[in-house]
Protein backbone atom coordinates (compact mmCIF):
# COMPACT_ATOMS: atom_id res chain seq x y z
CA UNK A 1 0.00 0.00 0.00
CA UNK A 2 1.65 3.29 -1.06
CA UNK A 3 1.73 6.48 0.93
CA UNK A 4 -0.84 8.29 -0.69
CA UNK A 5 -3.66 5.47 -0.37
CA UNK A 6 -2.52 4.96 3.34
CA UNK A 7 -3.11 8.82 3.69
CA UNK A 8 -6.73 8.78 1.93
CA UNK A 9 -7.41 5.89 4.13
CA UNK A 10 -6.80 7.28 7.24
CA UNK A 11 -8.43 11.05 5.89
CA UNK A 12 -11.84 8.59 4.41
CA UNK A 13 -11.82 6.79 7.89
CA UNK A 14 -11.47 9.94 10.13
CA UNK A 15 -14.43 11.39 7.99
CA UNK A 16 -15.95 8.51 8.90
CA UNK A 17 -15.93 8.48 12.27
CA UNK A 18 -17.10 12.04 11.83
CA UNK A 19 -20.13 10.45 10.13
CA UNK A 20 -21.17 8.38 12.11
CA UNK A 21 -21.07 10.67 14.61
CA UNK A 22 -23.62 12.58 13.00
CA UNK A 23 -25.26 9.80 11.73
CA UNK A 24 -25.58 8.21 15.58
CA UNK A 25 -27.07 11.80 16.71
CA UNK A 26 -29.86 11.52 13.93
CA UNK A 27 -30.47 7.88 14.62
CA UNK A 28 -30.86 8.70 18.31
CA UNK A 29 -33.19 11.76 17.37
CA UNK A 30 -35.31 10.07 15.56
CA UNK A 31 -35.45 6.50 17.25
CA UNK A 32 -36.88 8.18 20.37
CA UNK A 33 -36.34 5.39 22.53
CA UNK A 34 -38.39 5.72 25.82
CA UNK A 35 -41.07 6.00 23.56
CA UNK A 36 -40.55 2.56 22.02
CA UNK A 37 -41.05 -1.13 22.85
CA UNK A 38 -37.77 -2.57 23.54
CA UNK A 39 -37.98 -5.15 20.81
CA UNK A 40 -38.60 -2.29 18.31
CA UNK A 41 -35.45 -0.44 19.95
CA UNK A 42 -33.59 -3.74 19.37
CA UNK A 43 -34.30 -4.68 15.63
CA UNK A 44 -33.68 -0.99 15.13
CA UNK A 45 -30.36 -0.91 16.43
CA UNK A 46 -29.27 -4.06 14.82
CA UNK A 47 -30.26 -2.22 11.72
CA UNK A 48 -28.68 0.74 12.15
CA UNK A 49 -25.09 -0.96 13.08
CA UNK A 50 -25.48 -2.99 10.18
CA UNK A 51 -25.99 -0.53 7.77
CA UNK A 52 -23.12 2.10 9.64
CA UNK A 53 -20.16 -1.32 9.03
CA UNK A 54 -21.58 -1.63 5.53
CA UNK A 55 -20.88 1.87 4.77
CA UNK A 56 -17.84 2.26 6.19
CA UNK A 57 -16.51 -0.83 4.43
CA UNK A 58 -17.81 0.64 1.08
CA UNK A 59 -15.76 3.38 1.75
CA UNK A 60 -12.70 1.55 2.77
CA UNK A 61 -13.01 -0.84 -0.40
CA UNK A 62 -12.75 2.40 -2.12
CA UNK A 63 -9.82 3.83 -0.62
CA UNK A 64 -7.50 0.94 -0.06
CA UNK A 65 -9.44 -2.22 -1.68
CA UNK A 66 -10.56 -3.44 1.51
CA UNK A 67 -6.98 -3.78 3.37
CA UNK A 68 -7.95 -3.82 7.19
CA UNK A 69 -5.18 -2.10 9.31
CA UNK A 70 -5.02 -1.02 13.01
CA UNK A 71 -4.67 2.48 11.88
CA UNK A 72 -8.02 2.32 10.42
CA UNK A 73 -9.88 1.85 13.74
CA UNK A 74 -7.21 4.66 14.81
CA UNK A 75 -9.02 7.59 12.43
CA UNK A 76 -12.44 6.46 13.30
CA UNK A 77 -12.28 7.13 16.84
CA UNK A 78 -10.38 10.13 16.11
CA UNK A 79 -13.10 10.93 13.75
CA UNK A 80 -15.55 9.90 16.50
CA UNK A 81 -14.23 12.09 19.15
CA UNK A 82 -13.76 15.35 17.28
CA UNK A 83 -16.99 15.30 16.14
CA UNK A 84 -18.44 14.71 19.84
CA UNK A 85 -15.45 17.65 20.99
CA UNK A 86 -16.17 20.20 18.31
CA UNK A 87 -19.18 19.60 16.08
CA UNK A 88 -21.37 17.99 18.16
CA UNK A 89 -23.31 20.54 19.71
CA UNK A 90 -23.71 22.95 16.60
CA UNK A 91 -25.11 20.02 14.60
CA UNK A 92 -27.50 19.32 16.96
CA UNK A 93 -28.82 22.87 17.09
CA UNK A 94 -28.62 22.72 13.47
CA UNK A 95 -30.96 19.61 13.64
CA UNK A 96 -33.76 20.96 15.73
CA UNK A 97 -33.70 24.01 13.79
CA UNK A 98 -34.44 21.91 10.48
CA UNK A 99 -36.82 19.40 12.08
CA UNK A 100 -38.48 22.68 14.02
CA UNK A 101 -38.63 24.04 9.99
CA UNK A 102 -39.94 20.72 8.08
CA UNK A 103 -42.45 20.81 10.81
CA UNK A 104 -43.40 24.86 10.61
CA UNK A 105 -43.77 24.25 6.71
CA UNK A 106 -45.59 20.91 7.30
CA UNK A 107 -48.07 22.34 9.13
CA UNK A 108 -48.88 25.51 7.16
CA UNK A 109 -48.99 23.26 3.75
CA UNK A 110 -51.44 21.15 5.28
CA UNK A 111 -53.29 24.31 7.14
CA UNK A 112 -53.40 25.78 3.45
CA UNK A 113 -54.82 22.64 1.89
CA UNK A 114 -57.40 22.54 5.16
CA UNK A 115 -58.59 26.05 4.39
CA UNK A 116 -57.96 26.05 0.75
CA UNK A 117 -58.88 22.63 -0.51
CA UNK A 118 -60.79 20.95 2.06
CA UNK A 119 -63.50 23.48 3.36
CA UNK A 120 -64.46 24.88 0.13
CA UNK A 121 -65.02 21.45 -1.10
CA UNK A 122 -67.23 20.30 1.94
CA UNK A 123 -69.16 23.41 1.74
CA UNK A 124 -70.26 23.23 -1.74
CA UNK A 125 -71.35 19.55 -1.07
CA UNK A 126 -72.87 21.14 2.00
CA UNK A 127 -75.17 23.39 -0.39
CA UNK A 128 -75.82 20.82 -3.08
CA UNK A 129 -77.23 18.67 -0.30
CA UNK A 130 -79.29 21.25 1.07
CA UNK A 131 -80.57 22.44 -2.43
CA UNK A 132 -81.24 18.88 -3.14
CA UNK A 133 -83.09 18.90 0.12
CA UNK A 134 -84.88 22.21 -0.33
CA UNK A 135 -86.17 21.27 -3.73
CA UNK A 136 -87.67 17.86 -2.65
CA UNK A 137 -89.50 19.82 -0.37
CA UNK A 138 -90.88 21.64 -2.77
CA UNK A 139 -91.71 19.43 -5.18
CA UNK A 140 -93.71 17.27 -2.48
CA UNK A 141 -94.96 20.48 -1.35
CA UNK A 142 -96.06 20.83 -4.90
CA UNK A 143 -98.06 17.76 -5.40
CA UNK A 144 -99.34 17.89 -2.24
CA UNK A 145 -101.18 20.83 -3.34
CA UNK A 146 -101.96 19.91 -6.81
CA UNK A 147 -103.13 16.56 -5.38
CA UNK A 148 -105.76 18.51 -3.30
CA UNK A 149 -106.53 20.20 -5.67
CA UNK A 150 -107.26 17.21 -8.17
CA UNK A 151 -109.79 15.67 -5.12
CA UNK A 152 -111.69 19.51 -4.73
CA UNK A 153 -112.28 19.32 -8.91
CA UNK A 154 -113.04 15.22 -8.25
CA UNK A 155 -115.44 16.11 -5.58
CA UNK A 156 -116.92 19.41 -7.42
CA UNK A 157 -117.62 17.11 -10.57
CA UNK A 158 -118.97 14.14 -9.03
CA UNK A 159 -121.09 15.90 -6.81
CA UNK A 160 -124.27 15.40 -9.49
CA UNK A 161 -123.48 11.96 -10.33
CA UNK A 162 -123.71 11.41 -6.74
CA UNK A 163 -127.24 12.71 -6.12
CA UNK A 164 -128.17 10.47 -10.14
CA UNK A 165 -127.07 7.49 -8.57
CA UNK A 166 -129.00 8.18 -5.29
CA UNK A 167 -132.06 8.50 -6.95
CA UNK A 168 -130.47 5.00 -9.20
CA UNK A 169 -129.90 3.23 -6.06
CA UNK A 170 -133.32 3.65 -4.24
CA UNK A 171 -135.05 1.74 -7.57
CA UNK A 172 -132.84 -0.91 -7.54
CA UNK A 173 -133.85 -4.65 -6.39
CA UNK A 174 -132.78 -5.12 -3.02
CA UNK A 175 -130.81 -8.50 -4.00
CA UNK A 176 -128.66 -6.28 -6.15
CA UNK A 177 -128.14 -3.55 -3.54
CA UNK A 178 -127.01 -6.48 -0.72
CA UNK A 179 -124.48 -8.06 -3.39
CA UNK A 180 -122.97 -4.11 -4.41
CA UNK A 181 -122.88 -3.40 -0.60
CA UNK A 182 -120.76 -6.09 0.16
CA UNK A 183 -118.63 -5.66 -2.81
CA UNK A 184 -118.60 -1.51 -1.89
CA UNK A 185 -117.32 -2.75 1.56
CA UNK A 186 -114.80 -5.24 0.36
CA UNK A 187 -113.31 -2.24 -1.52
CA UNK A 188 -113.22 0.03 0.96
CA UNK A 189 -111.60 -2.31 3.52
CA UNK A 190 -108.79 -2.27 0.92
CA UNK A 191 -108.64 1.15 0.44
CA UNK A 192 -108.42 1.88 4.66
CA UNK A 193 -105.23 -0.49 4.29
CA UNK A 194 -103.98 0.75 1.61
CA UNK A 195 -104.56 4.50 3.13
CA UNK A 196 -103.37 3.51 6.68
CA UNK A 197 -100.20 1.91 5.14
CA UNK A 198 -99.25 5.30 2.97
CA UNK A 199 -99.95 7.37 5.96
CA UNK A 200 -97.56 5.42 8.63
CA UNK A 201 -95.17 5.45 5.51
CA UNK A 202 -95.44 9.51 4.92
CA UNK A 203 -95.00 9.91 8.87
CA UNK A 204 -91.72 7.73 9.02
CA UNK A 205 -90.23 9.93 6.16
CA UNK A 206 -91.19 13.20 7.62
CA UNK A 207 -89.84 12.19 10.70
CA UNK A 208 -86.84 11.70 9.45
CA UNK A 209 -86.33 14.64 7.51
């Protein structure tokens, strides 16, 4: 190994150390562990080491080929300890201050989209429901009224037939007035059931509107 790879070894392994320094701080940041269950803490950790010996080996394989030396473990904790002397602190800071930030802007995207997107859209389905609503009402309101008026003009017009077939029914034979009585009654039993059964149906809907 010549000079100059030995001396990008040991500078690529003292950034290293750096790294993971910084990488460690993140890790811990993030993982939040009295929050988690320790079995969660555990796989997480095994994780992260893995991933932190992967990298640095990447990194040596592309300094040196791979060439283990006692050095190497040398410039990582050198790495390692001027990052927790010097840099430790300010990167820190530096992290709340972004996290505080991606949160800041998080929250006034989705405030934005709450007050841009969300309540105009709930309040125009809000006013199609209660058009929807208002004109049902006023169409049943409608025939309602026209179907009153259809029984008044019924009732206006039938009102001489009635008094012809009076006079129709007292000359009939009485057989014939027995069998159209019980057929007349027969009908109107239906009708009451059919009218009872409308009515209890009406008053459930209006209820629940």
């Amino acid at each position: 190994m010549t000079l100059s790879t030995q001396f990008l070894t040991m500078l690529s392994m003292i950034g290293m150390g750096a790294l993971f320094g910084v990488m460690l701080d993140t890790y811990q940041r993030f993982l939040q562990r009295p929050k988690r269950k320790s079995w969660i803490v555990f796989i997480n950790d095994l994780l992260f080491w893995i991933i932190q010996a992967l990298f640095v080996f990447y990194v040596l394989f592309l300094a040196n080929n791979g060439e283990l030396r006692f050095y190497i473990f040398i410039a990582l904790l050198c790495g390692f300890a001027a990052y927790q002397s010097l840099l430790r602190d300010i990167y820190r800071k530096l992290l709340e201050l972004l996290i505080t930030a991606v949160v800041a802007v998080y929250r006034f995207i989705k405030g934005a989209i709450h007050l841009l997107v969300y309540k105009p859209v709930m309040g125009l389905i809000q006013l199609l429901i209660a058009l929807f609503l208002l004109i049902g009402r006023g169409l049943f309101t409608l025939v309602k009224f026209l179907f009153k008026v259809l029984l008044l003009l019924i009732k206006v017009l039938l009102k001489p037939f009635g008094k012809i077939l009076l006079l129709f029914w007292k000359f009939l034979p009485k057989n014939l007035k027995k069998t159209v009585e019980k057929l007349y009654n027969v009908l109107a039993g239906s009708f009451m059931k059919i009218k009872n059964y409308v009515y209890r149906w009406f008053s459930k809907w209006k209820r629940k509107n």
